[in-house]
Short mmCIF file of C-alpha atoms in Angstrom, two decimals:
data_model
loop_
_atom_site.label_atom_id
_atom_site.label_comp_id
_atom_site.label_asym_id
_atom_site.label_seq_id
_atom_site.Cartn_x
_atom_site.Cartn_y
_atom_site.Cartn_z
CA ALA G 438 -22.88 -34.02 -4.61
CA SER G 439 -20.37 -31.34 -3.34
CA ILE G 440 -18.95 -34.29 -1.28
CA TYR G 441 -18.58 -36.41 -4.13
CA PHE G 442 -17.26 -33.95 -6.12
CA VAL G 443 -14.12 -32.58 -4.11
CA ARG G 444 -13.22 -35.97 -3.56
CA GLY G 445 -12.82 -36.71 -7.38
CA HIS G 446 -16.29 -38.78 -7.98
CA LYS G 447 -17.51 -36.68 -10.52
CA GLU G 448 -19.69 -38.57 -12.44
CA LYS G 449 -21.77 -39.12 -9.34
CA ALA G 450 -21.58 -35.76 -8.20
CA LEU G 451 -23.03 -34.87 -11.31
CA ALA G 452 -25.57 -37.33 -11.23
CA LEU G 453 -26.89 -36.56 -7.92
CA ALA G 454 -26.75 -32.86 -8.96
CA LEU G 455 -29.18 -33.31 -11.79
CA GLU G 456 -31.39 -35.50 -9.74
CA SER G 457 -31.75 -32.79 -6.86
CA MET G 458 -32.19 -30.07 -9.01
CA ASN G 459 -35.05 -32.15 -10.79
CA ASN G 460 -36.43 -33.08 -7.38
CA LEU G 461 -36.50 -29.43 -6.42
CA THR G 462 -38.28 -28.36 -9.45
CA HIS G 463 -41.28 -30.66 -8.97
CA GLY G 464 -41.18 -29.46 -5.25
CA TRP G 465 -42.12 -26.03 -6.28
CA GLN G 466 -44.16 -26.79 -8.92
CA LYS G 467 -46.60 -28.86 -6.79
CA LEU G 468 -47.06 -25.90 -4.27
CA ILE G 469 -48.12 -23.50 -6.90
CA SER G 470 -51.44 -24.73 -6.54
CA TYR G 471 -51.86 -23.82 -3.08
CA LEU G 472 -51.22 -20.06 -3.37
CA ASP G 473 -48.90 -20.16 -0.45
CA ASP G 474 -46.01 -17.78 -1.07
CA HIS G 475 -44.23 -18.96 2.17
CA LYS G 476 -43.99 -22.32 1.04
CA ILE G 477 -43.08 -21.48 -2.29
CA CYS G 478 -40.26 -19.78 -0.98
CA SER G 479 -38.96 -22.06 1.34
CA ILE G 480 -38.40 -24.40 -1.70
CA LEU G 481 -37.20 -21.79 -3.62
CA THR G 482 -34.54 -20.79 -1.12
CA ILE G 483 -33.61 -24.33 -0.83
CA ALA G 484 -33.35 -24.63 -4.44
CA HIS G 485 -31.00 -21.32 -5.11
CA VAL G 486 -28.52 -21.98 -2.62
CA ASN G 487 -27.94 -24.93 -3.85
CA PHE G 488 -27.92 -24.48 -7.43
CA TYR G 489 -24.69 -22.23 -6.78
CA SER G 490 -22.72 -25.63 -5.72
CA PHE G 491 -24.63 -27.74 -8.50
CA TYR G 492 -23.67 -25.26 -11.11
CA CYS G 493 -20.09 -25.44 -9.90
CA ILE G 494 -20.11 -29.06 -10.38
CA PHE G 495 -21.74 -28.78 -13.81
CA ARG G 496 -19.30 -26.22 -14.70
CA GLY G 497 -16.32 -29.02 -13.92
CA THR G 498 -18.10 -31.90 -15.55
CA SER G 499 -20.29 -30.76 -18.49
CA SER G 500 -20.16 -29.22 -21.83
CA LYS G 501 -20.59 -25.60 -22.16
CA GLU G 502 -24.07 -26.30 -23.85
CA MET G 503 -24.87 -28.45 -20.88
CA LEU G 504 -23.87 -25.68 -18.72
CA TYR G 505 -26.26 -23.08 -20.04
CA ASP G 506 -28.56 -25.58 -20.47
CA GLN G 507 -28.88 -26.07 -16.26
CA LEU G 508 -28.62 -22.17 -16.04
CA LEU G 509 -31.50 -21.43 -18.15
CA ARG G 510 -33.58 -24.18 -15.80
CA ASN G 511 -32.23 -22.42 -12.73
CA LYS G 512 -31.52 -19.18 -12.74
CA ASP G 513 -33.65 -16.89 -10.55
CA HIS G 514 -36.26 -19.86 -9.54
CA ALA G 515 -38.45 -16.88 -7.87
CA GLY G 516 -38.88 -15.03 -11.13
CA LEU G 517 -39.61 -18.39 -13.01
CA ALA G 518 -42.24 -19.90 -10.49
CA GLY G 519 -43.83 -16.59 -10.30
CA ARG G 520 -44.23 -16.01 -14.13
CA GLU G 521 -45.42 -19.58 -14.33
CA ARG G 522 -48.20 -19.29 -11.56
CA ASN G 523 -49.43 -16.21 -13.35
CA ARG G 524 -49.13 -17.72 -16.82
CA ILE G 525 -51.41 -20.79 -15.44
CA LEU G 526 -54.02 -18.66 -13.40
CA HIS G 527 -54.46 -16.57 -16.70
CA LEU G 528 -55.29 -19.21 -18.46
CA ALA G 529 -57.75 -20.86 -15.95
CA PRO G 530 -58.95 -18.19 -13.76
CA VAL G 531 -59.83 -19.15 -10.48
CA ASP G 532 -62.25 -17.23 -7.51
CA GLU G 533 -60.51 -13.80 -7.17
CA ALA G 534 -62.62 -13.22 -4.04
CA LEU G 535 -61.15 -16.51 -2.67
CA LYS G 536 -57.51 -14.95 -3.92
CA LYS G 537 -58.09 -11.81 -2.02
CA GLU G 538 -59.20 -13.36 1.08
CA ILE G 539 -56.07 -15.56 0.96
CA PHE G 540 -53.77 -12.62 0.50
CA LEU G 541 -55.33 -11.06 3.27
CA LEU G 542 -55.22 -13.35 5.81
CA GLN G 543 -51.26 -14.08 4.76
CA ASP G 544 -50.92 -10.50 5.91
CA GLN G 545 -52.54 -10.57 9.24
CA LEU G 546 -50.86 -14.16 10.04
CA ALA G 547 -47.61 -12.23 8.99
CA SER G 548 -48.54 -9.42 11.17
CA ALA G 549 -49.37 -11.45 13.82
CA GLN G 550 -46.15 -13.05 13.84
CA LEU G 551 -44.19 -10.22 14.50
CA ASN G 552 -45.71 -9.73 17.72
CA ASP G 553 -44.28 -12.45 20.24
CA ALA G 554 -46.57 -11.81 22.88
CA GLN G 555 -48.50 -14.73 24.42
CA GLN G 556 -51.98 -13.23 23.97
CA GLU G 557 -51.45 -13.08 20.31
CA GLN G 558 -50.60 -16.93 19.76
CA SER G 559 -54.40 -18.08 19.58
CA SER G 560 -55.05 -15.33 17.25
CA SER G 561 -52.34 -16.62 14.82
CA GLU G 562 -53.20 -20.40 15.41
CA SER G 563 -57.30 -19.11 14.06
CA ILE G 564 -55.80 -17.47 11.14
CA ARG G 565 -53.26 -20.40 10.20
CA GLN G 566 -55.94 -22.82 10.26
CA ARG G 567 -58.82 -20.69 8.41
CA LEU G 568 -55.92 -20.06 5.86
CA GLN G 569 -55.02 -23.43 5.35
CA SER G 570 -58.56 -24.19 4.89
CA LEU G 571 -58.71 -21.60 2.03
CA GLU G 572 -55.41 -22.64 0.75
CA SER G 573 -57.32 -25.93 0.20
CA SER G 574 -59.92 -25.04 -1.46
CA PHE G 575 -57.53 -22.84 -3.79
CA ALA G 576 -55.80 -26.03 -4.53
CA GLU G 577 -58.93 -27.66 -5.72
CA GLN G 578 -59.93 -25.11 -7.89
CA PHE G 579 -56.50 -25.31 -9.61
CA PRO G 580 -56.15 -26.62 -12.87
CA GLU G 581 -55.63 -30.36 -13.14
CA HIS G 582 -52.74 -31.83 -15.38
CA VAL G 583 -50.91 -28.59 -15.91
CA SER G 584 -48.35 -28.57 -18.08
CA PHE G 585 -45.22 -25.84 -17.57
CA THR G 586 -43.12 -24.20 -19.84
CA GLU G 587 -40.40 -26.52 -21.27
CA ILE G 588 -36.92 -24.85 -21.12
CA SER G 589 -33.91 -25.72 -22.83
CA LEU G 590 -31.24 -24.60 -24.99
CA ASP G 591 -32.57 -26.41 -28.07
CA LEU G 592 -35.88 -24.72 -27.63
CA LEU G 593 -34.55 -21.56 -27.05
CA THR G 594 -31.95 -21.98 -30.10
CA LYS G 595 -35.25 -22.57 -32.25
CA VAL G 596 -37.15 -19.10 -31.16
CA LEU G 597 -33.68 -17.03 -31.62
CA ARG G 598 -33.21 -15.58 -34.66
CA ASP G 599 -30.24 -14.98 -36.99
CA GLU G 600 -30.01 -11.50 -36.47
CA GLU G 601 -30.48 -11.63 -32.44
CA ALA G 602 -27.80 -12.77 -29.73
CA ILE G 603 -28.40 -13.52 -25.98
CA VAL G 604 -25.83 -11.98 -23.62
CA GLU G 605 -26.34 -13.84 -20.31
CA TYR G 606 -23.95 -13.02 -17.11
CA PHE G 607 -24.17 -14.99 -13.80
CA PHE G 608 -22.03 -14.79 -10.77
CA SER G 609 -21.06 -18.14 -9.84
CA VAL G 610 -18.58 -19.78 -6.97
CA LYS G 611 -15.27 -21.29 -7.68
CA GLU G 612 -13.98 -25.15 -7.36
CA ASP G 613 -11.94 -24.28 -4.69
CA SER G 614 -14.86 -23.03 -2.87
CA LEU G 615 -16.63 -26.21 -2.30
CA SER G 616 -15.52 -27.75 0.72
CA GLY G 617 -17.83 -30.73 1.88
CA SER G 618 -21.65 -29.47 1.97
CA GLU G 619 -20.33 -25.91 2.57
CA ILE G 620 -20.21 -23.35 -0.05
CA SER G 621 -19.00 -19.69 0.20
CA LEU G 622 -20.72 -16.87 -1.87
CA GLN G 623 -17.58 -14.78 -1.54
CA ASN G 624 -14.80 -15.23 -3.86
CA LEU G 625 -16.76 -15.34 -7.06
CA GLN G 626 -16.14 -15.52 -10.97
CA LEU G 627 -18.24 -14.21 -13.55
CA ASP G 628 -19.47 -16.24 -16.28
CA ILE G 629 -20.86 -15.04 -19.60
CA PHE G 630 -22.62 -17.01 -22.25
CA VAL G 631 -23.22 -15.64 -26.05
CA LEU G 632 -25.43 -17.34 -27.68
CA ARG G 633 -26.31 -16.37 -31.21
CA LYS G 634 -27.14 -18.36 -34.61
CA ARG G 635 -25.98 -18.66 -37.83
CA GLY G 636 -27.66 -20.13 -40.72
CA GLY G 637 -29.80 -21.80 -38.76
CA LYS G 638 -27.45 -23.01 -36.15
CA HIS G 639 -26.51 -22.14 -32.90
CA GLN G 640 -23.06 -20.65 -31.48
CA LEU G 641 -22.52 -20.80 -28.17
CA ASN G 642 -19.31 -19.00 -26.61
CA PHE G 643 -18.50 -19.27 -22.96
CA ILE G 644 -16.09 -16.70 -21.15
CA GLN G 645 -14.81 -16.59 -17.65
CA ILE G 646 -13.55 -13.87 -15.74
CA PRO G 647 -11.80 -14.63 -12.58
CA TYR G 648 -12.47 -11.39 -10.53
CA GLY G 649 -15.92 -11.50 -9.95
CA ASP G 650 -16.20 -9.88 -6.40
CA ARG G 651 -14.26 -6.73 -7.66
CA ILE G 652 -16.99 -6.11 -10.83
CA ARG G 653 -19.80 -6.51 -8.18
CA LYS G 654 -18.02 -4.02 -6.22
CA GLN G 655 -17.50 -1.43 -9.12
CA ALA G 656 -21.02 -2.04 -10.30
CA ILE G 657 -22.44 -1.05 -7.10
CA ASP G 658 -19.81 2.16 -6.72
CA PHE G 659 -20.82 3.20 -10.21
CA LEU G 660 -24.97 3.11 -9.31
CA ASP G 661 -23.87 4.77 -6.16
CA ILE G 662 -22.39 7.71 -7.94
CA LEU G 663 -25.42 8.02 -10.46
CA GLN G 664 -27.63 8.29 -7.28
CA ASP G 665 -25.50 10.51 -5.38
CA PRO G 666 -26.76 14.18 -5.20
CA ASN G 667 -23.10 15.46 -5.37
CA GLY G 668 -22.39 12.83 -8.16
CA LYS G 669 -20.89 16.08 -10.16
CA LEU G 670 -17.77 15.89 -7.59
CA ARG G 671 -17.03 12.24 -8.31
CA SER G 672 -16.79 12.38 -12.38
CA GLY G 673 -13.49 11.38 -12.40
CA GLU G 674 -14.29 8.10 -10.47
CA LYS G 675 -17.28 7.84 -12.27
CA ALA G 676 -15.42 7.86 -15.71
CA GLN G 677 -12.94 5.38 -14.13
CA LEU G 678 -15.24 2.92 -13.60
CA ARG G 679 -17.62 3.41 -16.30
CA SER G 680 -14.29 2.64 -18.57
CA GLU G 681 -13.53 -0.26 -16.31
CA LEU G 682 -17.05 -1.80 -16.32
CA TYR G 683 -17.65 -1.74 -20.21
CA ARG G 684 -13.95 -3.27 -20.60
CA GLN G 685 -14.97 -6.06 -18.03
CA LEU G 686 -18.52 -6.75 -19.14
CA LEU G 687 -18.76 -5.67 -22.96
CA GLU G 688 -15.41 -5.89 -24.57
CA PRO G 689 -14.89 -9.56 -24.48
CA VAL G 690 -18.41 -10.09 -26.22
CA LEU G 691 -18.18 -7.23 -28.46
CA PRO G 692 -16.17 -9.39 -31.32
CA LEU G 693 -18.79 -12.10 -31.06
CA LEU G 694 -21.87 -10.07 -32.14
CA ASP G 695 -20.72 -8.94 -35.72
CA GLY G 696 -23.99 -8.87 -38.02
CA ILE G 697 -26.30 -8.83 -34.65
CA GLN G 698 -29.25 -6.47 -34.76
CA THR G 699 -31.03 -7.03 -31.56
CA LEU G 700 -29.23 -7.59 -28.35
CA TYR G 701 -30.81 -9.51 -25.23
CA LEU G 702 -29.01 -8.93 -22.19
CA ALA G 703 -29.81 -10.78 -18.90
CA PRO G 704 -27.57 -9.77 -16.23
CA ASP G 705 -27.26 -10.73 -12.65
CA LEU G 706 -27.34 -9.52 -9.03
CA GLU G 707 -26.17 -5.95 -8.82
CA LEU G 708 -25.82 -5.99 -12.98
CA HIS G 709 -29.42 -5.75 -13.23
CA ASN G 710 -29.53 -2.07 -12.05
CA LEU G 711 -26.54 -1.59 -14.16
CA PRO G 712 -27.19 1.01 -17.17
CA PHE G 713 -25.21 -1.21 -20.08
CA GLU G 714 -26.18 1.41 -22.33
CA ILE G 715 -23.99 4.32 -21.00
CA LEU G 716 -21.13 2.34 -20.67
CA TYR G 717 -17.98 3.14 -22.74
CA SER G 718 -14.26 3.45 -22.84
CA GLY G 719 -12.41 5.70 -24.86
CA GLY G 720 -14.20 6.01 -28.65
CA SER G 721 -15.73 2.79 -28.05
CA GLY G 722 -19.43 4.70 -28.75
CA LEU G 723 -22.66 3.28 -27.14
CA LEU G 724 -24.38 0.01 -27.13
CA GLN G 725 -27.61 1.57 -28.15
CA ASP G 726 -25.74 3.19 -31.00
CA ARG G 727 -24.81 -0.45 -32.27
CA PHE G 728 -27.79 -2.71 -31.46
CA ARG G 729 -31.22 -2.72 -30.89
CA VAL G 730 -30.89 -3.48 -26.62
CA CYS G 731 -33.74 -5.61 -24.74
CA ARG G 732 -33.62 -6.54 -21.21
CA LEU G 733 -34.21 -9.93 -19.90
CA SER G 734 -33.73 -11.72 -16.27
CA CYS G 735 -32.63 -14.74 -17.84
CA GLY G 736 -32.30 -15.98 -21.75
CA ARG G 737 -35.41 -18.34 -21.23
CA ASP G 738 -37.80 -15.13 -20.95
CA LEU G 739 -37.87 -15.30 -24.80
CA LEU G 740 -39.70 -19.07 -24.50
CA PHE G 741 -42.29 -17.15 -22.51
CA THR G 742 -42.85 -13.96 -24.57
CA GLY G 743 -40.94 -14.90 -27.95
CA THR G 744 -38.59 -12.36 -29.74
CA ASP G 745 -41.46 -9.84 -31.41
CA PHE G 746 -41.07 -6.74 -29.46
CA GLY G 747 -42.18 -4.34 -31.94
CA LYS G 748 -39.59 -1.76 -33.69
CA ALA G 749 -37.70 0.52 -31.82
CA SER G 750 -37.48 4.18 -32.45
CA ALA G 751 -35.12 6.89 -31.43
CA GLY G 752 -35.53 8.03 -27.48
CA PHE G 753 -37.50 11.01 -26.51
CA VAL G 754 -36.60 12.30 -23.00
CA LEU G 755 -38.93 14.76 -21.23
CA GLY G 756 -37.54 16.70 -18.49
CA ASP G 757 -36.76 20.06 -16.70
CA PRO G 758 -33.89 21.11 -19.26
CA ASP G 759 -32.32 23.63 -16.60
CA TYR G 760 -32.07 20.98 -14.22
CA GLU G 761 -28.89 21.51 -11.99
CA ALA G 762 -27.93 24.23 -14.86
CA GLU G 763 -25.48 26.65 -13.18
CA ARG G 764 -26.22 30.13 -12.91
CA GLY G 765 -25.20 31.70 -16.05
CA GLU G 766 -25.04 28.50 -18.03
CA ILE G 767 -28.25 29.46 -20.33
CA GLY G 768 -28.18 32.80 -21.97
CA PRO G 769 -30.87 34.75 -23.68
CA SER G 770 -29.97 33.57 -27.32
CA PHE G 771 -30.28 29.98 -26.26
CA SER G 772 -33.33 29.09 -24.29
CA ARG G 773 -33.53 25.18 -23.90
CA ARG G 774 -36.73 26.07 -21.07
CA ALA G 775 -38.28 27.62 -24.45
CA LYS G 776 -37.49 24.25 -26.63
CA ASN G 777 -38.85 21.93 -24.11
CA HIS G 778 -41.82 23.93 -24.11
CA ALA G 779 -42.20 23.74 -27.76
CA ALA G 780 -41.60 19.84 -27.57
CA VAL G 781 -43.97 19.04 -25.15
CA SER G 782 -47.00 20.77 -27.54
CA LEU G 783 -46.29 18.56 -30.17
CA ILE G 784 -47.49 15.73 -27.73
CA PRO G 785 -51.11 14.59 -28.33
CA SER G 786 -53.40 15.58 -25.60
CA GLY G 787 -54.59 12.83 -22.93
CA SER G 788 -50.80 10.93 -23.66
CA ARG G 789 -49.14 9.64 -20.40
#
């Protein structure tokens, strides 16, 4: 597919990319019944790596609607496979004792394989044979004619309400990074999809930011400062990074969110750990002051859970009010610790 694409045969490249992703999806769906994470991870790794180049092909040959549809189907394959297996097992429970024995043998096999000594080979082989037998037994108990969750942009639009929006981030390779069958995971760009509804009809906006690598590094540096015990000494750097990340990640999408009450954020890579809620620049204000913010791994999560997360209320933070306070900061006329004790007394006994 990549070779056809770089040589200008885009229709052939698109057809091969779609066929390949469909085959890989059917592959990991079949392996779910064996409860073998190693086998599933093997094919999920192939699907993950290939999707980077296929996504580039989709972007160069398709509409933004088809591009986002493919992203919903193929982003974070591991999370999707785990969710589907858990859902199916919950609907049709199997022998729990068998599951525990399989997991125990899988751990034993992994431990034995770490030791390359000759005497361990016979032990590993006996564990492997027993494991294969148990996995086959598990597959026999697995529900037949399993139906997997349908995923598409059309279905996602149906569950999304008019006052809700999804902002989805995805780091992708650029077209010039494709070279034959090889791809480079450097020189990335950041693609942002903003999906909302007006009067029952979806509106999808597509934003491309060419310097994805720089944003990834800034996110890593910002998180490093937040976790640094001496982070106070880097307040200037933190303020600059906070402003830059706000300008690049939120400023382009906010004009598209007028009238929105609930905002679903679906980050990617390092952005999953980024506290979007505390990003701001100048007098921009905080995201949580304008929206009810919910986190997703991917927009398709709404197809599994629906959108009824309940009403959000004001946050309540409980901790040591004198944490890292300098000597003399707290005077006798104002004791934050006393106020904290008063707050604790309001919590019902037995609450966690």
